Tab-separated table of C-alpha atoms (C1' of nucleotides) in Angstrom:
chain	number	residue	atom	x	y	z
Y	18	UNK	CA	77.355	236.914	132.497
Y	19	UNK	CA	80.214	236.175	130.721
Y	20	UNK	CA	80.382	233.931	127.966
Y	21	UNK	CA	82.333	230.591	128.068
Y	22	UNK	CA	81.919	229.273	124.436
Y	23	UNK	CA	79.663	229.668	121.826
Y	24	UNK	CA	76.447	227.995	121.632
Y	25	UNK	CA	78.148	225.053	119.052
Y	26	UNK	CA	80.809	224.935	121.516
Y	27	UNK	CA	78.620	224.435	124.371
Y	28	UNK	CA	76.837	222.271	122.572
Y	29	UNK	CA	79.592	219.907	121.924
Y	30	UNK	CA	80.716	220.157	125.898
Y	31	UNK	CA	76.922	219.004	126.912
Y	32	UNK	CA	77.814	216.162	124.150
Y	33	UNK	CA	81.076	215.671	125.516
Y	34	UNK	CA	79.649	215.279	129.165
Y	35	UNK	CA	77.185	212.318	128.050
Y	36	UNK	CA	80.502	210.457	127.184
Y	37	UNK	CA	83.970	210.940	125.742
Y	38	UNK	CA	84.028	211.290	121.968
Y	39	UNK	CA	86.084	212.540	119.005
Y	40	UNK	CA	85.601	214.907	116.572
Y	41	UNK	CA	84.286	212.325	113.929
Y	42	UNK	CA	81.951	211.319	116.486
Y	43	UNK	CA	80.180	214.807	117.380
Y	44	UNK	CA	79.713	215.196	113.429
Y	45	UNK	CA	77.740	212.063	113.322
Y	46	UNK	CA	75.652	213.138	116.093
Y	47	UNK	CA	74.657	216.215	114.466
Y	48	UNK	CA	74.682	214.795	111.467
Y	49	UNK	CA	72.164	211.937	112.494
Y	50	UNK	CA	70.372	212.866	114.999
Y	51	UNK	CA	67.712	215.610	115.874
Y	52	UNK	CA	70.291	217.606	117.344
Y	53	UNK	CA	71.200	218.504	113.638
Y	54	UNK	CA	70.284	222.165	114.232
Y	55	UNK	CA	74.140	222.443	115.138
Y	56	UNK	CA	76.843	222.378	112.010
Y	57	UNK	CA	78.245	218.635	111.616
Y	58	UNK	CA	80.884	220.599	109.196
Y	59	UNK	CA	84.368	219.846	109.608
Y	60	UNK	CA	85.539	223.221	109.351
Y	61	UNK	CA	83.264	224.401	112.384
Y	62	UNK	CA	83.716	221.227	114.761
Y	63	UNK	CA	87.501	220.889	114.545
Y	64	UNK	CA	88.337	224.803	115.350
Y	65	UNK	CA	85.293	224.572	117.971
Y	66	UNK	CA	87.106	221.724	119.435
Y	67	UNK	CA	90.936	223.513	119.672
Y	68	UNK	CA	88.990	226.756	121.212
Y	69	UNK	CA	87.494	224.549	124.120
Y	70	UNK	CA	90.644	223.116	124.463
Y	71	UNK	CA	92.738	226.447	124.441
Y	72	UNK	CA	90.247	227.392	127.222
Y	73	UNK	CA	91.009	224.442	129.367
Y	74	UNK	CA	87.173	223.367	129.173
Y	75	UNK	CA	88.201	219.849	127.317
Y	76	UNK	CA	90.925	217.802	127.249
Y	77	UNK	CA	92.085	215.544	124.390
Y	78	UNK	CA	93.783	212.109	124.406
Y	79	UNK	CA	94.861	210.704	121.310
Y	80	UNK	CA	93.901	207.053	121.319
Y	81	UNK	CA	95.820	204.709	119.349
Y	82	UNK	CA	93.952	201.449	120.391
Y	83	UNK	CA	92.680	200.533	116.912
Y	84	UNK	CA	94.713	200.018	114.070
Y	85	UNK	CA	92.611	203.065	112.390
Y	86	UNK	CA	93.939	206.272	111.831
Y	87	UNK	CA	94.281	208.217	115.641
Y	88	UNK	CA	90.872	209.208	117.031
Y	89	UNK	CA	91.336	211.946	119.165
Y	90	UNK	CA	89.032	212.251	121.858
Y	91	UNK	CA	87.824	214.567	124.226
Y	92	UNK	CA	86.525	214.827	127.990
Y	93	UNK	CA	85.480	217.898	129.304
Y	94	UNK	CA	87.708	219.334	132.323
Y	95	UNK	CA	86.756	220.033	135.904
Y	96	UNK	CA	86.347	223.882	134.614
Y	97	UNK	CA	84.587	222.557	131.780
Y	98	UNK	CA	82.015	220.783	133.847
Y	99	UNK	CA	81.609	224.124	135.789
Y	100	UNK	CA	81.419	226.156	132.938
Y	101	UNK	CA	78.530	224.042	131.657
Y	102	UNK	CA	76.491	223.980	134.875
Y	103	UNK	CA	77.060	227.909	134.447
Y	104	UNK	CA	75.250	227.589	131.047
Y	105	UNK	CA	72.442	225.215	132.012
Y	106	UNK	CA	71.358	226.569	135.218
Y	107	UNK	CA	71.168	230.419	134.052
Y	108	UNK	CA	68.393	232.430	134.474
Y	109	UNK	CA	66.256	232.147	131.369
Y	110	UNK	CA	65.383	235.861	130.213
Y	111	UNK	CA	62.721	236.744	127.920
Y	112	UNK	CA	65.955	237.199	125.246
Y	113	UNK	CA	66.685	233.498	125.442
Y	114	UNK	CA	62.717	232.473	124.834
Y	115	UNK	CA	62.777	234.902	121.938
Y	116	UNK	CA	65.837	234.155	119.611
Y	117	UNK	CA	64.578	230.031	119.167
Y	118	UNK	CA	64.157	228.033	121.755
Y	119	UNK	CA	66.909	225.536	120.606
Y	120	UNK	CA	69.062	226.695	123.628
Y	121	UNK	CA	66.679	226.255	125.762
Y	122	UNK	CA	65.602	222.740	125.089
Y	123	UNK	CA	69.697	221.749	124.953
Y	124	UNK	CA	70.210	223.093	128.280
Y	125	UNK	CA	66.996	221.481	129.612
Y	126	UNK	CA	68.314	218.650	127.970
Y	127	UNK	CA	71.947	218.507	129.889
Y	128	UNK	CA	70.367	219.336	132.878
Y	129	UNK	CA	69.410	216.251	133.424
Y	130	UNK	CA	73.057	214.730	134.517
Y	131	UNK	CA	74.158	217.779	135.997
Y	132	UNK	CA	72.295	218.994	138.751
Y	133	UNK	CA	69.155	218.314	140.953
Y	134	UNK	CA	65.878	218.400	140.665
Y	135	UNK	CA	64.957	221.308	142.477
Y	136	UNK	CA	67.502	223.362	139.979
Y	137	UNK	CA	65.640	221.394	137.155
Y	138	UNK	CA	62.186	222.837	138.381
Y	139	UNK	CA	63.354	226.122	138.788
Y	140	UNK	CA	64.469	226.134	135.165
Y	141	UNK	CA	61.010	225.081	133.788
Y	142	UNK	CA	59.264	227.380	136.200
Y	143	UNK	CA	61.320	230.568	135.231
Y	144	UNK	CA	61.455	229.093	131.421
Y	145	UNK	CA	56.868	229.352	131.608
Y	146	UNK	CA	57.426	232.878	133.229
Y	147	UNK	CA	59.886	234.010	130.578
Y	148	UNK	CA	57.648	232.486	127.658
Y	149	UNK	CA	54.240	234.310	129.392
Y	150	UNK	CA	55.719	237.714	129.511
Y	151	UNK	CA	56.920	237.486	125.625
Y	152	UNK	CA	53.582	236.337	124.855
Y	153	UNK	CA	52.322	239.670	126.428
Y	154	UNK	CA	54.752	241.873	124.820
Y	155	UNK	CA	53.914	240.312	121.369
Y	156	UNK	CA	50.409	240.485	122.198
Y	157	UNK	CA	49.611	244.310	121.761
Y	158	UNK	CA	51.213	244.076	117.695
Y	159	UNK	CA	47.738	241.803	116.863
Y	160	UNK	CA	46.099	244.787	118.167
Y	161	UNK	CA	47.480	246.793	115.085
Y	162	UNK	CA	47.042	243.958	112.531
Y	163	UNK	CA	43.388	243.280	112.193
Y	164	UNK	CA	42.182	245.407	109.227
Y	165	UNK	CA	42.095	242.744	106.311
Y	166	UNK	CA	44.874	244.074	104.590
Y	167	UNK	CA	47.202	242.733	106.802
Y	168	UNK	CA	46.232	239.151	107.330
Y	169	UNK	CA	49.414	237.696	106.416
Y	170	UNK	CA	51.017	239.847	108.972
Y	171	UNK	CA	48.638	238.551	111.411
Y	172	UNK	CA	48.768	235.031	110.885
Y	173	UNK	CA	52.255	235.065	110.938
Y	174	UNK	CA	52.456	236.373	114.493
Y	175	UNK	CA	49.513	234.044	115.827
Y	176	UNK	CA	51.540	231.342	114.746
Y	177	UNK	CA	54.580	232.681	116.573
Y	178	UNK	CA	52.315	233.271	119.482
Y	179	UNK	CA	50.527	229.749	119.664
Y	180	UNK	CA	54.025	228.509	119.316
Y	181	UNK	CA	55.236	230.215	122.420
Y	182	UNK	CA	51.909	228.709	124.055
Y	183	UNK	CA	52.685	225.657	123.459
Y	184	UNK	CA	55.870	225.810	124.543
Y	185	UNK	CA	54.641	226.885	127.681
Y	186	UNK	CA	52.193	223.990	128.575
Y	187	UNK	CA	54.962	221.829	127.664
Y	188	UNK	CA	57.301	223.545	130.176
Y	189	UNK	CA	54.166	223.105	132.950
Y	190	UNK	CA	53.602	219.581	131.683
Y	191	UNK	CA	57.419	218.846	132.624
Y	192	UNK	CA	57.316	220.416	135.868
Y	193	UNK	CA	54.580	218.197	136.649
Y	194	UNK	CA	56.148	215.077	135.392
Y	195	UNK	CA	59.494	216.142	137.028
Y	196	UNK	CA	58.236	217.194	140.439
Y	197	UNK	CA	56.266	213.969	140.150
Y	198	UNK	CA	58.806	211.138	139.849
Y	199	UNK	CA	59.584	211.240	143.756
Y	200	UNK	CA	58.517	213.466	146.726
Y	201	UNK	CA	62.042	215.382	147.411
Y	202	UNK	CA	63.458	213.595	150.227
Y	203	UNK	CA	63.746	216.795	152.459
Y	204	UNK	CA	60.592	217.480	152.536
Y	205	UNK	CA	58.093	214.600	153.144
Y	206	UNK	CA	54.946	216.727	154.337
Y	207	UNK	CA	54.313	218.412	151.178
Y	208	UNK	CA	53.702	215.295	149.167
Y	209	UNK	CA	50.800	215.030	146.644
K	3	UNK	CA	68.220	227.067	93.551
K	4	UNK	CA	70.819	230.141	93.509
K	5	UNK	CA	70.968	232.300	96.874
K	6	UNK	CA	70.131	235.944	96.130
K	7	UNK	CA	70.651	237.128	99.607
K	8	UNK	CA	71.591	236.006	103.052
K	9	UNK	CA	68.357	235.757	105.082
K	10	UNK	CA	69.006	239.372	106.308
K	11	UNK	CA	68.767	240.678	102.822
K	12	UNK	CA	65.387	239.021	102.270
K	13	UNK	CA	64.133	240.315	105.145
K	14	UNK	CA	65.158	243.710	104.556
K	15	UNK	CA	64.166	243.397	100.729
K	16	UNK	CA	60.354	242.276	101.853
K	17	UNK	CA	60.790	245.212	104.254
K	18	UNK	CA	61.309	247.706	101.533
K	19	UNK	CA	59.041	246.521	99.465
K	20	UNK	CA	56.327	247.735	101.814
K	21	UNK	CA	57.577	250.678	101.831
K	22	UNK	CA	60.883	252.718	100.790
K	23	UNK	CA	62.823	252.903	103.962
K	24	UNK	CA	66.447	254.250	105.342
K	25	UNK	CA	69.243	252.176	107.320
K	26	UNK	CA	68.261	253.794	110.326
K	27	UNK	CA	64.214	252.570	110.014
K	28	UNK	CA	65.209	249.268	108.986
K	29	UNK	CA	67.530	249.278	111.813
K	30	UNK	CA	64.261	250.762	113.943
K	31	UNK	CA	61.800	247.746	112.629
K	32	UNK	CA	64.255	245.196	113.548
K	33	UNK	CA	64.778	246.981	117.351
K	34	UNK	CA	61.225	247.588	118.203
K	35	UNK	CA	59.149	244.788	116.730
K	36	UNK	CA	58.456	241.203	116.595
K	37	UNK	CA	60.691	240.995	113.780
K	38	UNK	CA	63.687	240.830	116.013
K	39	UNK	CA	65.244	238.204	115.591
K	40	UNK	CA	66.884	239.832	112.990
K	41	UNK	CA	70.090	241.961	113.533
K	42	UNK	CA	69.437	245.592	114.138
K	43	UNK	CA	73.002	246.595	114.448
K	44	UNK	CA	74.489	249.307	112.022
K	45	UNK	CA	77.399	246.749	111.185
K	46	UNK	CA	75.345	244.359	109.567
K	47	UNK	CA	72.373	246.574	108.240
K	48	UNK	CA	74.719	248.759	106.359
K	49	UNK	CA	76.717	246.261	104.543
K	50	UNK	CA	73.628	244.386	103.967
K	51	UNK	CA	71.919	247.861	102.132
K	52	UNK	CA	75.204	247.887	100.081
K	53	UNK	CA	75.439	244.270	98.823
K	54	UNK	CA	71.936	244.585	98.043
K	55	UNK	CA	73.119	247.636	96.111
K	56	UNK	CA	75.768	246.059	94.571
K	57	UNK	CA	73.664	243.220	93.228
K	58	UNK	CA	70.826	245.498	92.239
K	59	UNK	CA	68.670	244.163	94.225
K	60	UNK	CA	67.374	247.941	95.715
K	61	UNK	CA	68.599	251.402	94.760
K	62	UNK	CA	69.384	254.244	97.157
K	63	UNK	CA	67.852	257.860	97.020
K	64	UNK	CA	68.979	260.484	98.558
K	65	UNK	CA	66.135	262.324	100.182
K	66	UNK	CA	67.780	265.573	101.005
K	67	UNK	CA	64.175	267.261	101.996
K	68	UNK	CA	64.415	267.808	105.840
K	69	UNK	CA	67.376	269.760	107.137
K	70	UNK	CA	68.479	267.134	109.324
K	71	UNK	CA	71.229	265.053	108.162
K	72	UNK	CA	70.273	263.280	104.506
K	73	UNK	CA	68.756	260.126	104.837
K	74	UNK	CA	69.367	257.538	102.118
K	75	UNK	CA	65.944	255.757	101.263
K	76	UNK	CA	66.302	252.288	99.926
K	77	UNK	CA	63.232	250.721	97.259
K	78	UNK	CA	63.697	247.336	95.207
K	79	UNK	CA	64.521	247.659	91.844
K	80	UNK	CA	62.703	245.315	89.326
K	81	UNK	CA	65.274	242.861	89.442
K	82	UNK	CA	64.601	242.777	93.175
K	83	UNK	CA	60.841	242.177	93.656
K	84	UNK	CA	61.836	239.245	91.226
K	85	UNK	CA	64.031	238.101	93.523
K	86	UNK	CA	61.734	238.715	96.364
K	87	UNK	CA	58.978	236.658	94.670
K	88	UNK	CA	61.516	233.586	93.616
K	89	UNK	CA	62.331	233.349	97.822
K	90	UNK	CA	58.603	233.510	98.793
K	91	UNK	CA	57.552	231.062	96.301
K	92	UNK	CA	60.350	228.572	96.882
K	93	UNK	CA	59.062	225.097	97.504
K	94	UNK	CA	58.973	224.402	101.268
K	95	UNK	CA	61.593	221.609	102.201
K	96	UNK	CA	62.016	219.927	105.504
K	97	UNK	CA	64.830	221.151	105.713
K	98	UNK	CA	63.812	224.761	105.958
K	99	UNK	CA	61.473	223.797	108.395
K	100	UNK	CA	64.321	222.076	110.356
K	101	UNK	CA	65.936	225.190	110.879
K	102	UNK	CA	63.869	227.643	112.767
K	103	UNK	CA	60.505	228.698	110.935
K	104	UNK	CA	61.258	231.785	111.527
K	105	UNK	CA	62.308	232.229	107.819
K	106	UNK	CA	59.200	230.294	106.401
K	107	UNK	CA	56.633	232.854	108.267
K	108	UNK	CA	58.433	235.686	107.101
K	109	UNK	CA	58.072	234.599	103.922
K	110	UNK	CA	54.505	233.979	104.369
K	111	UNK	CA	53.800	237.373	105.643
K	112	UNK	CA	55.948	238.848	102.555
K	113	UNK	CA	53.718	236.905	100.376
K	114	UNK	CA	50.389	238.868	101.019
K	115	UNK	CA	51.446	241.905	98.996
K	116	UNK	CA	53.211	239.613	96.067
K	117	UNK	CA	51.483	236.428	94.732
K	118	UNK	CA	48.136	235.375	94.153
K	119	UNK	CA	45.903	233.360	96.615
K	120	UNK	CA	46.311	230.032	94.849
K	121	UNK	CA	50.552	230.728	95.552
K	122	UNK	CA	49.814	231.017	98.876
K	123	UNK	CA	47.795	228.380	99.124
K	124	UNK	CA	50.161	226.338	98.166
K	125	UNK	CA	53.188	227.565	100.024
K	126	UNK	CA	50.617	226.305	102.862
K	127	UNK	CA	50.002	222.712	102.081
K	128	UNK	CA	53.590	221.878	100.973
K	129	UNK	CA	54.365	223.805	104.801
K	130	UNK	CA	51.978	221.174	106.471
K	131	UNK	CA	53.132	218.560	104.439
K	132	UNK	CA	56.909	219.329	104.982
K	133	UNK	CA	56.252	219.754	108.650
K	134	UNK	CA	53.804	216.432	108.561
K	135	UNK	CA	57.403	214.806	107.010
K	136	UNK	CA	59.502	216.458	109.518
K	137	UNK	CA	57.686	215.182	112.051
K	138	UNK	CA	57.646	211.695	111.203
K	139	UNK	CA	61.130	211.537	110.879
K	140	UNK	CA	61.718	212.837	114.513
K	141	UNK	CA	59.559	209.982	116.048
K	142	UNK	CA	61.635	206.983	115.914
K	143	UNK	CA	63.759	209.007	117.751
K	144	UNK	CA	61.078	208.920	120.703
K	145	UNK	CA	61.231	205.204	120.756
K	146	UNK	CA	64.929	205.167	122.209
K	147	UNK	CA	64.308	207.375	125.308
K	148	UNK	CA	61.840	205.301	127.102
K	149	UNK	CA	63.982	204.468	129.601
K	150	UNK	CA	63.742	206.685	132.674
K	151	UNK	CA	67.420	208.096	132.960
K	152	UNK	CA	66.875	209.323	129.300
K	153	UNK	CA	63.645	211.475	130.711
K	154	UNK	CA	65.320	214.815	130.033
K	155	UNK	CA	65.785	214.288	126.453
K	156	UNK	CA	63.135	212.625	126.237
K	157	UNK	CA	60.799	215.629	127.133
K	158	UNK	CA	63.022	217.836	125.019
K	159	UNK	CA	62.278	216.313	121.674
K	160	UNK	CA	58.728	216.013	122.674
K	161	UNK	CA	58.842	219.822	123.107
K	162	UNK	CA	60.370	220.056	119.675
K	163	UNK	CA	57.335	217.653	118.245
K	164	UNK	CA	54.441	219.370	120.040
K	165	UNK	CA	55.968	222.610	118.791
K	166	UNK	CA	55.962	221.359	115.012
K	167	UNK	CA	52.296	219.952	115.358
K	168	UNK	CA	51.368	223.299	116.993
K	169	UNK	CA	52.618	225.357	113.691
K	170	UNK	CA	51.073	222.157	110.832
K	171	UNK	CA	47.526	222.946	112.671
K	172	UNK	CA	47.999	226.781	112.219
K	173	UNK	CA	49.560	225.951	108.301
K	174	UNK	CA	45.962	224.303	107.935
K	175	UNK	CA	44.030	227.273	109.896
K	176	UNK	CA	45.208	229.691	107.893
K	177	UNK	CA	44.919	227.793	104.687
K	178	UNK	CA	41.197	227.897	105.494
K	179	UNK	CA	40.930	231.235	106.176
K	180	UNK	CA	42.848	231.971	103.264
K	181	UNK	CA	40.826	230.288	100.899
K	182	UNK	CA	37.637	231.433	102.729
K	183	UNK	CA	37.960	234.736	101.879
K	184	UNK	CA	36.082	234.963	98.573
K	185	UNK	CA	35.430	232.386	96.003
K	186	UNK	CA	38.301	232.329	93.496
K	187	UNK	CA	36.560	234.651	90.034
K	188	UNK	CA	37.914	231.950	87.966
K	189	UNK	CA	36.175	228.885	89.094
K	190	UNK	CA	32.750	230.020	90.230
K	191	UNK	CA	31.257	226.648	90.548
K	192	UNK	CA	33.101	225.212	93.307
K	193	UNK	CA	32.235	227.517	95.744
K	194	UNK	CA	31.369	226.143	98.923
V	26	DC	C1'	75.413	272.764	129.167
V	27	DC	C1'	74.867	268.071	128.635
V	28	DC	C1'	72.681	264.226	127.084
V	29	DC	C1'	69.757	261.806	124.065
V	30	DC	C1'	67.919	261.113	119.456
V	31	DC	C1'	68.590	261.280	114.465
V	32	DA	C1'	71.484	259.090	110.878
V	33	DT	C1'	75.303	257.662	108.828
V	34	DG	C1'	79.124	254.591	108.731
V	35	DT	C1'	83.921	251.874	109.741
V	36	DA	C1'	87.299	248.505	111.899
V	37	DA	C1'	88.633	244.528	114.360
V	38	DC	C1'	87.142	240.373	115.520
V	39	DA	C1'	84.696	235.759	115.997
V	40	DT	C1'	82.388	232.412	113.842
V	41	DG	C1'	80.472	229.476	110.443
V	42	DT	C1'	80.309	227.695	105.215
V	43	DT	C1'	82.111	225.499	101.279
V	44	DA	C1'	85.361	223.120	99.256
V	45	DC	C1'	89.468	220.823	99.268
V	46	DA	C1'	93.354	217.608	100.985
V	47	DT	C1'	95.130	213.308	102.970
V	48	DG	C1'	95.402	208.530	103.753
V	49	DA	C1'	94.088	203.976	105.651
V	50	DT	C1'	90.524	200.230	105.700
V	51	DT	C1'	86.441	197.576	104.312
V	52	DG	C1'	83.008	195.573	101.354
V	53	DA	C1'	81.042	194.658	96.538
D	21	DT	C1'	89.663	197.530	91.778
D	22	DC	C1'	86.511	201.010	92.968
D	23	DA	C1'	83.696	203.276	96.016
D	24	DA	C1'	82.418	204.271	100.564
D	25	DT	C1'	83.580	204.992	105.327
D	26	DC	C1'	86.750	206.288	109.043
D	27	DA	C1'	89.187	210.364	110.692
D	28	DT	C1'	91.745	214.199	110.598
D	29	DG	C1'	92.302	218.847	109.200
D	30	DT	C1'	93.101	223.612	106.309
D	31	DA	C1'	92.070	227.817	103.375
D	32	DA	C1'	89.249	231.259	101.396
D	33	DC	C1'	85.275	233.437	102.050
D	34	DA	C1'	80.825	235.533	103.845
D	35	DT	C1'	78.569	237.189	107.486
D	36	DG	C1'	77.461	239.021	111.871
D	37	DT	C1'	79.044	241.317	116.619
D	38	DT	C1'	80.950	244.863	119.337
D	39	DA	C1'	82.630	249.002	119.773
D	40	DC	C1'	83.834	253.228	118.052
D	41	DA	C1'	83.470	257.711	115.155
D	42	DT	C1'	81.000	261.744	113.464
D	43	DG	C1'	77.973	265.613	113.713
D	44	DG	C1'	73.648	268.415	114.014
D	45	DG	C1'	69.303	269.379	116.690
D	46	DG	C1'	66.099	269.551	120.629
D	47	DG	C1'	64.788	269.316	125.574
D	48	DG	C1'	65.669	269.660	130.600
DNA sequence: CCCCCCATGTAACATGTTACATGATTGA
DNA sequence: TCAATCATGTAACATGTTACATGGGGGG
């Protein structure tokens, strides 16, 4: 699995997908927005911006429309667009559930323009396996925490763990609310 | 508020104030248990041991008692449990519950062998209340993705919200159980 | 004998942070 | 006129990643 881009950068090509923007623009979004988890700082979006470019995953077009200074903005390329249908459809490993779920939720997030709903669902199923089996491999370290002495400890991992719960019933809630919007055309028996 | 360490060197400072440990059993903690999602990799343990070195933060000790190769076993100096005890006790912000809480419960289970009952307490209601903020402030953002083409983010920032409310309940669990341990000596009266 | 574990570390590299620089326009 | 906003970027720095280097000891 090779990487295309970091996670800012592929952060900025989901961004960059919604609809063409500059520079300027992507700080405001993660400036302003929940999304904020990703630097809005000059000195990280600008070089971001010339590595996706040096890559061939966006293109930029200066546009001098407005009497302003230049904007320059971006579009993502055709091998950008592939590269970030790469990203959002990969298998989700029990890695990606355990270093913050961020990713996750941007890729879930994308998805939605990108591909179909059956790719969609496979995400959130594999995403509620991936979460379960970290839940069960952080399970057996209560085990070891329940003399009194090492409540903190303890607490901090059940709040890690009921985290990762709810997490989960989210993911199952989705499914549901995905799979429910419309029986999938090719298969009208197995509606309801 | 002056940075003593990266959020590496906390960890590993709360680590060796446990107990006095060597590169190679930091680097074993960090590999093998739920503390993880720190690095474990000699290039950034090493240079971590050695800034905290250089600060004097911890001191190094040769243990030269097995025959195997000498280990170097790292304790906080004086200077360094202060340090420890200014990060624990830090005021909770939203912003560090913004970023990942990762940080916030490992400062929470640090706490246990360092302040008082009535610190922790605290740590735990300005947690709920910063997350109770934090919260709040994500809402509004809710209100703009009613519309069904914006389902995908949608659902994503509810995940982020459920996930918040999921950790301010177990903030207010554990501040119970906390304070339910014994009755604080000083204030006999207001027991139960 | 070879490989894995113990235990230390270094070097090149990628990335992000903080702070600064530039200059035009808009509103008080 | 002064401050804020639009809009671009650079430079120095801190930190982490990946991969490599070293060398002894124990087990199959």
């Amino acid at each position: 699995m090779v990487r295309d881009a970091t996670p800012l950068g592929l952060a900025i090509l989901g961004l960059l997908h919604q609809e063409p923007r500059s520079g300027y623009d992507l700080r405001k979004v993660f400036a302003t927005t929940p999304m904020g988890y990703y630097s809005d700082s000059p000195g990280a979006i600008y070089p971001a911006l010339r590595r996706l470019e040096e890559k061939g995953l966006v293109r930029g077009r200066v546009d001098g429309s407005k009497a302003l200074r230049p904007r320059k903005v971006f579009s993502p390329t055709d091998e950008g667009l592939r590269a970030l249908e790469r990203w959002v459809t990969q298998p989700v490993t029990r890695d990606d559930v355990a270093r913050g779920t961020d990713d996750l939720m941007l890729r879930f997030a994308f998805m939605g323009q990108l591909v179909d709903r059956q790719t969609t669902s496979r995400f959130l199923r594999s995403l509620a396996h991936a979460i379960d089996e970290h839940i069960a491999g952080l399970e057996p370290y209560l085990d070891g925490m329940q003399e009194p002495e090492a409540i903190h400890g303890r607490l901090a991992l059940e709040a890690g763990i009921e985290s990762y719960r709810s997490e989960a019933r989210w993911a199952r809630r989705a499914l549901a609310e995905i799979e429910g919007l419309t029986p999938r055309p090719a298969q009208p028996g197995r509606t309801k």
